Tab-separated table of C-alpha atoms in Angstrom:
chain	number	residue	atom	x	y	z
Z	9	MET	CA	9.306	-20.467	-36.489
Z	10	ASN	CA	12.393	-18.423	-37.331
Z	11	ASP	CA	15.115	-18.588	-34.742
Z	12	PRO	CA	14.919	-15.125	-33.106
Z	13	PHE	CA	18.483	-15.418	-31.830
Z	14	LYS	CA	21.520	-14.127	-33.626
Z	15	GLN	CA	24.872	-15.753	-33.001
Z	16	ALA	CA	27.224	-13.265	-31.365
Z	17	PRO	CA	30.986	-13.286	-32.065
Z	18	ALA	CA	31.656	-15.373	-28.953
Z	19	ILE	CA	29.558	-18.355	-27.844
Z	20	ARG	CA	26.576	-16.188	-26.963
Z	21	LYS	CA	22.985	-15.836	-28.113
Z	22	VAL	CA	20.909	-12.670	-27.820
Z	23	LEU	CA	17.119	-12.297	-27.926
Z	24	THR	CA	14.622	-9.505	-27.369
Z	25	ALA	CA	11.210	-10.684	-26.152
Z	26	ALA	CA	8.262	-9.745	-28.374
Z	27	GLU	CA	5.304	-7.620	-27.209
Z	28	ASP	CA	3.197	-10.715	-26.530
Z	29	ALA	CA	5.957	-12.577	-24.637
Z	30	SER	CA	4.913	-14.149	-21.324
Z	31	GLY	CA	5.370	-17.179	-19.080
Z	32	ARG	CA	8.299	-18.705	-17.230
Z	33	MET	CA	11.734	-17.824	-18.517
Z	34	ASP	CA	12.902	-21.431	-18.924
Z	35	ALA	CA	9.784	-22.411	-20.882
Z	36	TYR	CA	9.888	-19.270	-23.027
Z	37	LEU	CA	13.548	-19.676	-23.964
Z	38	THR	CA	13.083	-23.371	-24.729
Z	39	ASP	CA	10.292	-22.503	-27.152
Z	40	ALA	CA	12.213	-19.552	-28.604
Z	41	LEU	CA	15.175	-21.791	-29.345
Z	42	ASP	CA	12.855	-24.124	-31.256
Z	43	GLY	CA	14.202	-27.305	-29.724
Z	44	GLU	CA	17.903	-26.481	-29.955
Z	45	PHE	CA	18.179	-27.160	-26.220
Z	46	SER	CA	15.900	-29.126	-23.900
Z	47	ARG	CA	14.042	-27.313	-21.152
Z	48	ASN	CA	16.240	-29.045	-18.567
Z	49	ARG	CA	19.335	-27.766	-20.374
Z	50	ILE	CA	17.963	-24.217	-20.446
Z	51	LYS	CA	17.056	-24.487	-16.750
Z	52	ALA	CA	20.593	-25.648	-15.942
Z	53	LEU	CA	22.123	-22.742	-17.874
Z	54	ILE	CA	19.929	-20.294	-15.951
Z	55	GLU	CA	20.892	-21.809	-12.603
Z	56	GLN	CA	24.582	-21.668	-13.597
Z	57	GLY	CA	24.284	-17.897	-13.903
Z	58	VAL	CA	25.062	-17.664	-17.642
Z	59	VAL	CA	21.667	-16.239	-18.671
Z	60	PHE	CA	21.387	-12.451	-18.426
Z	61	VAL	CA	18.171	-10.442	-18.551
Z	62	ASN	CA	18.558	-6.774	-19.354
Z	63	GLY	CA	22.237	-7.014	-18.509
Z	64	LYS	CA	21.807	-8.733	-15.144
Z	65	ALA	CA	22.391	-12.418	-14.375
Z	66	VAL	CA	19.164	-14.182	-13.381
Z	67	THR	CA	19.374	-17.625	-11.756
Z	68	GLU	CA	15.664	-18.313	-11.193
Z	69	PRO	CA	14.144	-20.372	-14.064
Z	70	LYS	CA	10.562	-19.460	-13.088
Z	71	ARG	CA	11.132	-15.708	-13.495
Z	72	LYS	CA	8.287	-14.237	-15.565
Z	73	VAL	CA	9.161	-12.916	-19.008
Z	74	GLN	CA	8.203	-9.316	-19.761
Z	75	PRO	CA	7.756	-7.814	-23.244
Z	76	GLY	CA	10.981	-6.144	-24.335
Z	77	ASP	CA	13.229	-8.205	-22.057
Z	78	VAL	CA	16.677	-8.652	-23.603
Z	79	PHE	CA	18.139	-12.108	-22.992
Z	80	GLU	CA	21.791	-13.026	-23.405
Z	81	ILE	CA	22.716	-16.678	-23.057
Z	82	GLY	CA	26.333	-17.690	-22.622
Z	83	LEU	CA	26.992	-21.136	-24.049
Z	84	PRO	CA	29.803	-23.146	-22.449
Z	85	GLU	CA	32.618	-24.518	-24.535
Z	86	PRO	CA	31.963	-27.985	-25.955
Z	87	GLU	CA	32.835	-30.706	-23.473
Z	88	ASP	CA	33.626	-34.371	-23.635
Z	89	PRO	CA	30.048	-35.716	-23.359
Z	90	GLU	CA	30.950	-38.924	-21.586
Z	91	PRO	CA	33.420	-39.402	-18.724
Z	92	LYS	CA	35.835	-42.299	-19.052
Z	93	GLY	CA	36.742	-44.886	-16.463
Z	94	GLU	CA	39.943	-44.310	-14.509
Z	95	ASP	CA	41.745	-46.695	-12.175
Z	96	ILE	CA	41.335	-44.638	-9.002
Z	97	PRO	CA	41.221	-46.625	-5.725
Z	98	LEU	CA	37.849	-46.753	-3.973
Z	99	ASP	CA	37.205	-47.466	-0.285
Z	100	VAL	CA	34.147	-49.691	-0.759
Z	101	VAL	CA	32.347	-50.757	2.429
Z	102	TYR	CA	29.359	-52.500	0.816
Z	103	GLU	CA	28.323	-53.531	-2.681
Z	104	ASP	CA	25.627	-55.632	-4.311
Z	105	ALA	CA	23.746	-55.639	-7.626
Z	106	ASP	CA	21.834	-52.457	-6.732
Z	107	VAL	CA	24.073	-50.148	-4.709
Z	108	ILE	CA	27.657	-49.422	-3.820
Z	109	VAL	CA	28.516	-47.721	-0.518
Z	110	LEU	CA	31.934	-46.132	-0.181
Z	111	VAL	CA	33.941	-43.681	1.884
Z	112	LYS	CA	35.004	-40.661	-0.162
Z	113	PRO	CA	38.386	-39.227	0.820
Z	114	PRO	CA	38.939	-35.465	1.052
Z	115	GLY	CA	40.187	-33.908	-2.175
Z	116	LEU	CA	38.167	-36.146	-4.516
Z	117	VAL	CA	35.581	-34.370	-6.700
Z	118	VAL	CA	32.352	-36.359	-7.036
Z	119	HIS	CA	31.481	-35.749	-10.687
Z	120	PRO	CA	33.098	-34.048	-13.704
Z	121	GLY	CA	32.637	-30.299	-14.049
Z	122	ALA	CA	34.439	-27.098	-14.898
Z	123	GLY	CA	38.136	-27.564	-14.129
Z	124	ASN	CA	37.659	-31.206	-13.077
Z	125	TRP	CA	36.875	-33.265	-16.172
Z	126	THR	CA	38.956	-36.234	-15.009
Z	127	GLY	CA	40.104	-37.736	-11.745
Z	128	THR	CA	36.625	-37.707	-10.178
Z	129	LEU	CA	34.645	-40.255	-8.207
Z	130	VAL	CA	32.502	-40.849	-11.300
Z	131	ASN	CA	35.606	-41.769	-13.316
Z	132	ALA	CA	36.581	-44.220	-10.571
Z	133	LEU	CA	33.073	-45.691	-10.422
Z	134	ILE	CA	32.905	-46.222	-14.190
Z	135	HIS	CA	36.178	-48.150	-14.006
Z	136	HIS	CA	34.967	-50.150	-10.989
Z	137	CYS	CA	31.397	-50.877	-12.099
Z	138	GLY	CA	31.589	-50.757	-15.881
Z	139	ASP	CA	28.259	-50.763	-17.716
Z	140	SER	CA	26.257	-51.567	-14.574
Z	141	LEU	CA	26.156	-47.909	-13.471
Z	142	SER	CA	22.825	-46.141	-13.746
Z	143	GLY	CA	22.710	-43.363	-16.316
Z	144	ILE	CA	19.465	-41.863	-15.110
Z	145	GLY	CA	21.329	-39.148	-13.208
Z	146	GLY	CA	22.800	-37.773	-16.450
Z	147	VAL	CA	25.815	-38.675	-18.539
Z	148	LYS	CA	28.256	-36.890	-16.243
Z	149	ARG	CA	26.650	-38.127	-13.010
Z	150	PRO	CA	25.887	-41.813	-13.554
Z	151	GLY	CA	24.520	-43.371	-10.391
Z	152	ILE	CA	25.018	-40.245	-8.284
Z	153	VAL	CA	22.043	-39.512	-6.019
Z	154	HIS	CA	23.801	-37.202	-3.537
Z	155	ARG	CA	27.232	-35.689	-3.245
Z	156	LEU	CA	29.832	-34.381	-0.853
Z	157	ASP	CA	31.965	-31.292	-1.443
Z	158	LYS	CA	35.426	-31.977	-2.844
Z	159	ASP	CA	37.124	-31.421	0.506
Z	160	THR	CA	34.479	-33.133	2.638
Z	161	SER	CA	35.113	-36.782	3.451
Z	162	GLY	CA	32.635	-39.500	4.327
Z	163	VAL	CA	30.062	-42.131	3.441
Z	164	MET	CA	28.209	-42.058	0.122
Z	165	VAL	CA	25.813	-44.402	-1.661
Z	166	VAL	CA	25.713	-44.793	-5.450
Z	167	ALA	CA	22.988	-46.494	-7.504
Z	168	LYS	CA	23.961	-49.269	-9.914
Z	169	ASN	CA	20.734	-49.461	-11.907
Z	170	ASP	CA	17.782	-47.255	-12.830
Z	171	ASN	CA	15.374	-48.700	-10.267
Z	172	ALA	CA	17.870	-48.164	-7.450
Z	173	HIS	CA	18.545	-44.630	-8.677
Z	174	ARG	CA	14.849	-43.699	-8.643
Z	175	HIS	CA	14.270	-45.251	-5.237
Z	176	LEU	CA	17.292	-43.605	-3.607
Z	177	SER	CA	16.600	-40.238	-5.256
Z	178	GLU	CA	13.096	-40.254	-3.783
Z	179	GLN	CA	14.523	-40.934	-0.317
Z	180	PHE	CA	17.015	-38.068	-0.560
Z	181	ALA	CA	14.320	-35.740	-1.903
Z	182	ASP	CA	12.148	-36.653	1.101
Z	183	HIS	CA	15.072	-35.911	3.476
Z	184	GLY	CA	14.079	-38.825	5.718
Z	185	ARG	CA	10.798	-37.231	6.775
Z	186	THR	CA	8.778	-40.362	5.970
Z	187	GLY	CA	11.497	-43.001	5.736
Z	188	PRO	CA	14.699	-44.226	7.382
Z	189	LEU	CA	17.097	-41.938	5.507
Z	190	GLU	CA	19.530	-40.331	7.912
Z	191	ARG	CA	22.734	-38.340	7.400
Z	192	ALA	CA	25.056	-37.105	10.117
Z	193	TYR	CA	28.333	-35.207	10.000
Z	194	GLN	CA	31.196	-34.408	12.362
Z	195	ALA	CA	32.459	-30.836	12.128
Z	196	ILE	CA	35.216	-29.050	14.023
Z	197	VAL	CA	34.234	-25.415	14.409
Z	198	TRP	CA	35.620	-22.238	15.907
Z	199	GLY	CA	34.267	-21.329	19.332
Z	200	ARG	CA	31.397	-23.004	21.163
Z	201	PRO	CA	27.720	-22.477	20.392
Z	202	LYS	CA	25.885	-20.924	23.352
Z	203	THR	CA	23.441	-23.831	23.438
Z	204	LEU	CA	24.900	-27.345	23.310
Z	205	LYS	CA	22.028	-28.558	21.159
Z	206	GLY	CA	19.990	-26.574	18.666
Z	207	THR	CA	18.414	-26.177	15.247
Z	208	ILE	CA	19.461	-23.731	12.550
Z	209	ASP	CA	16.477	-22.957	10.319
Z	210	ALA	CA	17.727	-20.464	7.729
Z	211	PRO	CA	16.944	-20.551	3.970
Z	212	LEU	CA	19.886	-20.693	1.590
Z	213	GLY	CA	20.426	-19.269	-1.873
Z	214	ARG	CA	23.223	-18.206	-4.197
Z	215	ALA	CA	25.747	-15.721	-2.875
Z	216	GLY	CA	26.318	-13.810	-6.096
Z	217	ASP	CA	28.195	-16.556	-7.927
Z	218	ARG	CA	27.707	-20.128	-9.094
Z	219	ILE	CA	29.458	-21.745	-6.149
Z	220	LYS	CA	29.007	-19.982	-2.827
Z	221	ARG	CA	25.767	-19.975	-0.861
Z	222	ALA	CA	24.384	-17.553	1.714
Z	223	VAL	CA	21.473	-17.291	4.134
Z	224	LYS	CA	18.577	-15.524	2.408
Z	225	LYS	CA	15.287	-13.975	3.427
Z	226	VAL	CA	12.361	-16.348	2.997
Z	227	ASP	CA	10.786	-14.254	0.234
Z	228	THR	CA	13.971	-14.088	-1.863
Z	229	ASP	CA	13.502	-15.667	-5.304
Z	230	ASP	CA	16.187	-18.329	-4.895
Z	231	ALA	CA	15.708	-18.981	-1.160
Z	232	ARG	CA	15.418	-22.696	-0.371
Z	233	GLU	CA	14.423	-24.205	2.966
Z	234	ALA	CA	17.483	-25.369	4.910
Z	235	ILE	CA	17.409	-26.959	8.375
Z	236	THR	CA	20.382	-28.292	10.329
Z	237	HIS	CA	20.210	-29.888	13.786
Z	238	TYR	CA	23.451	-29.713	15.760
Z	239	THR	CA	24.821	-31.109	19.022
Z	240	VAL	CA	28.113	-30.083	20.629
Z	241	ILE	CA	29.909	-33.334	21.457
Z	242	ASP	CA	33.313	-32.022	22.557
Z	243	ARG	CA	34.910	-28.702	23.530
Z	244	PHE	CA	38.543	-27.750	23.153
Z	245	LEU	CA	40.582	-25.311	25.260
Z	246	GLU	CA	37.526	-24.437	27.312
Z	247	LYS	CA	37.647	-21.418	29.608
Z	248	PRO	CA	36.116	-20.854	33.076
Z	249	ASP	CA	33.266	-18.838	31.527
Z	250	SER	CA	32.259	-21.954	29.511
Z	251	THR	CA	33.439	-20.510	26.221
Z	252	ALA	CA	35.909	-22.526	24.159
Z	253	LEU	CA	38.321	-21.822	21.339
Z	254	ALA	CA	36.925	-24.702	19.277
Z	255	SER	CA	34.322	-27.464	19.430
Z	256	MET	CA	33.367	-30.688	17.741
Z	257	VAL	CA	29.771	-30.577	16.556
Z	258	GLU	CA	27.557	-33.343	15.216
Z	259	CYS	CA	25.214	-32.069	12.505
Z	260	ARG	CA	22.167	-33.903	11.222
Z	261	LEU	CA	20.535	-32.679	8.047
Z	262	GLU	CA	16.793	-32.226	7.671
Z	263	THR	CA	17.434	-30.780	4.210
Z	264	GLY	CA	20.395	-31.197	1.897
Z	265	ARG	CA	21.375	-27.887	0.337
Z	266	THR	CA	24.751	-27.093	-1.203
Z	267	HIS	CA	27.295	-26.169	1.513
Z	268	GLN	CA	24.462	-26.292	4.091
Z	269	ILE	CA	26.461	-27.160	7.202
Z	270	ARG	CA	29.317	-24.842	6.257
Z	271	VAL	CA	27.027	-21.858	5.688
Z	272	HIS	CA	24.784	-22.551	8.684
Z	273	MET	CA	27.629	-22.883	11.170
Z	274	ALA	CA	29.245	-19.696	9.844
Z	275	TYR	CA	25.857	-17.964	10.070
Z	276	VAL	CA	25.653	-18.666	13.815
Z	277	GLY	CA	29.231	-17.471	14.312
Z	278	HIS	CA	31.036	-20.814	14.375
Z	279	PRO	CA	32.533	-21.540	10.937
Z	280	LEU	CA	34.372	-24.765	10.281
Z	281	ILE	CA	38.104	-24.753	10.895
Z	282	GLY	CA	39.912	-24.731	7.563
Z	283	ASP	CA	36.921	-23.545	5.531
Z	284	PRO	CA	38.361	-21.241	2.844
Z	285	ASP	CA	34.976	-19.910	1.706
Z	286	TYR	CA	32.997	-19.325	4.894
Z	287	GLY	CA	35.649	-19.232	7.623
Z	288	ALA	CA	38.417	-17.067	6.160
Z	289	ALA	CA	37.669	-14.207	8.567
Z	290	PHE	CA	38.464	-16.530	11.494
Z	291	ARG	CA	41.969	-17.509	10.361
Z	292	THR	CA	43.609	-15.218	12.895
Z	293	LYS	CA	41.815	-17.119	15.699
Z	294	SER	CA	44.658	-19.620	15.517
Z	295	ASN	CA	46.874	-16.989	17.161
Z	296	LEU	CA	44.966	-17.714	20.385
Z	297	LEU	CA	45.921	-21.399	20.323
Z	298	PRO	CA	48.948	-23.032	21.938
Z	299	ASP	CA	51.856	-23.221	19.517
Z	300	ALA	CA	51.472	-26.938	18.745
Z	301	ALA	CA	47.748	-26.596	18.016
Z	302	LYS	CA	48.293	-23.413	16.029
Z	303	THR	CA	50.731	-25.196	13.726
Z	304	VAL	CA	48.269	-28.013	12.997
Z	305	VAL	CA	45.321	-25.649	12.488
Z	306	ASP	CA	47.250	-23.313	10.193
Z	307	ARG	CA	48.304	-26.247	8.034
Z	308	PHE	CA	44.905	-27.931	7.945
Z	309	PRO	CA	44.113	-27.978	4.209
Z	310	ARG	CA	40.317	-28.237	4.082
Z	311	GLN	CA	37.066	-27.632	5.911
Z	312	ALA	CA	36.975	-29.959	8.927
Z	313	LEU	CA	33.850	-31.865	7.917
Z	314	HIS	CA	33.232	-35.608	7.730
Z	315	ALA	CA	30.009	-37.419	6.782
Z	316	PHE	CA	30.301	-40.203	9.348
Z	317	LEU	CA	26.808	-41.711	9.177
Z	318	LEU	CA	24.492	-42.687	6.335
Z	319	GLN	CA	21.299	-44.698	6.646
Z	320	PHE	CA	18.807	-45.525	3.889
Z	321	GLU	CA	16.275	-48.095	2.762
Z	322	HIS	CA	17.698	-50.645	0.339
Z	323	PRO	CA	15.947	-50.024	-3.003
Z	324	ALA	CA	15.369	-53.728	-3.707
Z	325	THR	CA	14.984	-55.448	-0.326
Z	326	GLY	CA	13.444	-52.639	1.727
Z	327	LYS	CA	15.953	-53.358	4.488
Z	328	THR	CA	17.321	-50.413	6.481
Z	329	MET	CA	21.030	-50.117	5.705
Z	330	HIS	CA	23.200	-48.315	8.273
Z	331	PHE	CA	26.820	-47.317	7.723
Z	332	GLU	CA	29.323	-45.351	9.781
Z	333	SER	CA	32.829	-44.224	8.907
Z	334	PRO	CA	35.471	-43.306	11.496
Z	335	MET	CA	36.903	-39.818	11.433
Z	336	PRO	CA	39.770	-39.626	8.905
Z	337	ASP	CA	43.380	-39.287	10.016
Z	338	ASP	CA	43.689	-35.559	9.326
Z	339	MET	CA	40.687	-34.665	11.473
Z	340	ARG	CA	41.801	-36.997	14.257
Z	341	ALA	CA	45.182	-35.262	14.248
Z	342	LEU	CA	43.391	-31.918	14.433
Z	343	VAL	CA	41.335	-33.063	17.442
Z	344	LYS	CA	44.453	-34.387	19.158
Z	345	ALA	CA	46.216	-31.056	18.648
Z	346	LEU	CA	43.257	-29.089	20.003
Z	347	LYS	CA	43.154	-31.324	23.082
Z	348	THR	CA	46.800	-30.622	23.872
Z	349	PRO	CA	46.977	-28.549	27.079
Z	350	ALA	CA	48.184	-24.978	26.729
């Protein structure tokens, strides 16, 4: 078939759907491009928000095509297709022929992406593991089966071969509902939830850009089930009416959506201290703290979130593997400051 696209002056393709056009957008565009891009690549471009339909960004690959729809596809600049190994120190707590378990420090990006093509955990892993890393997760994400935000610290597991990658990916996709997978986080939040133990069941979707997420109505196109179980384990600067200026909360994930804990805690009115995306409106709360605590809080450079527990089934032996990581120094200093009497 003739390519119905015409190359625009920039890196952009434009297409008008024919009168008989139908089906899912990702499938239709893959066919229309006549194999220029795989369906997975087209799906990724849609989810990245660079595909416009009738002038409006659409991020749902399953959207139905209508005759006369005008599609504009923004194509990213060419990138280095394969990350290179870099000698970046890793805090490895366990390693064998199938998996490597490590503690990611805050500030380290997990895999290469826009603005972070080097200096990532993947670059460190390639240097550490060499050719043993699994490539099944994609060229830029070898061995990665789950991730932590750049400024979230904590325990991660990485697959070192294809069988381990498949096995671990299935466990994370199942969210521990039928197996031993378990993930738990420590978060320091503003205020104190009214109930000391609870469940936040609120679907998440995109918040108008490629990065941020927001709670969505169930029937929204991009809404995805998101469930977080929380327990308040400490309260700071508590008042006689049982309110507190801040709390430490343990969060256990039943699902694993992007920014899930950060969005959920903000949704219930208790954003994470230091969160620049979901807690900015609470910055002035530090004015209520004693001077010493205020200084530490104001200087805290990231969201106060640490993945302290990870449990999974070993992909080769079937053994339940359990790992815990102590709270990092910066969060311990934050807790100490919040515990300082007024």
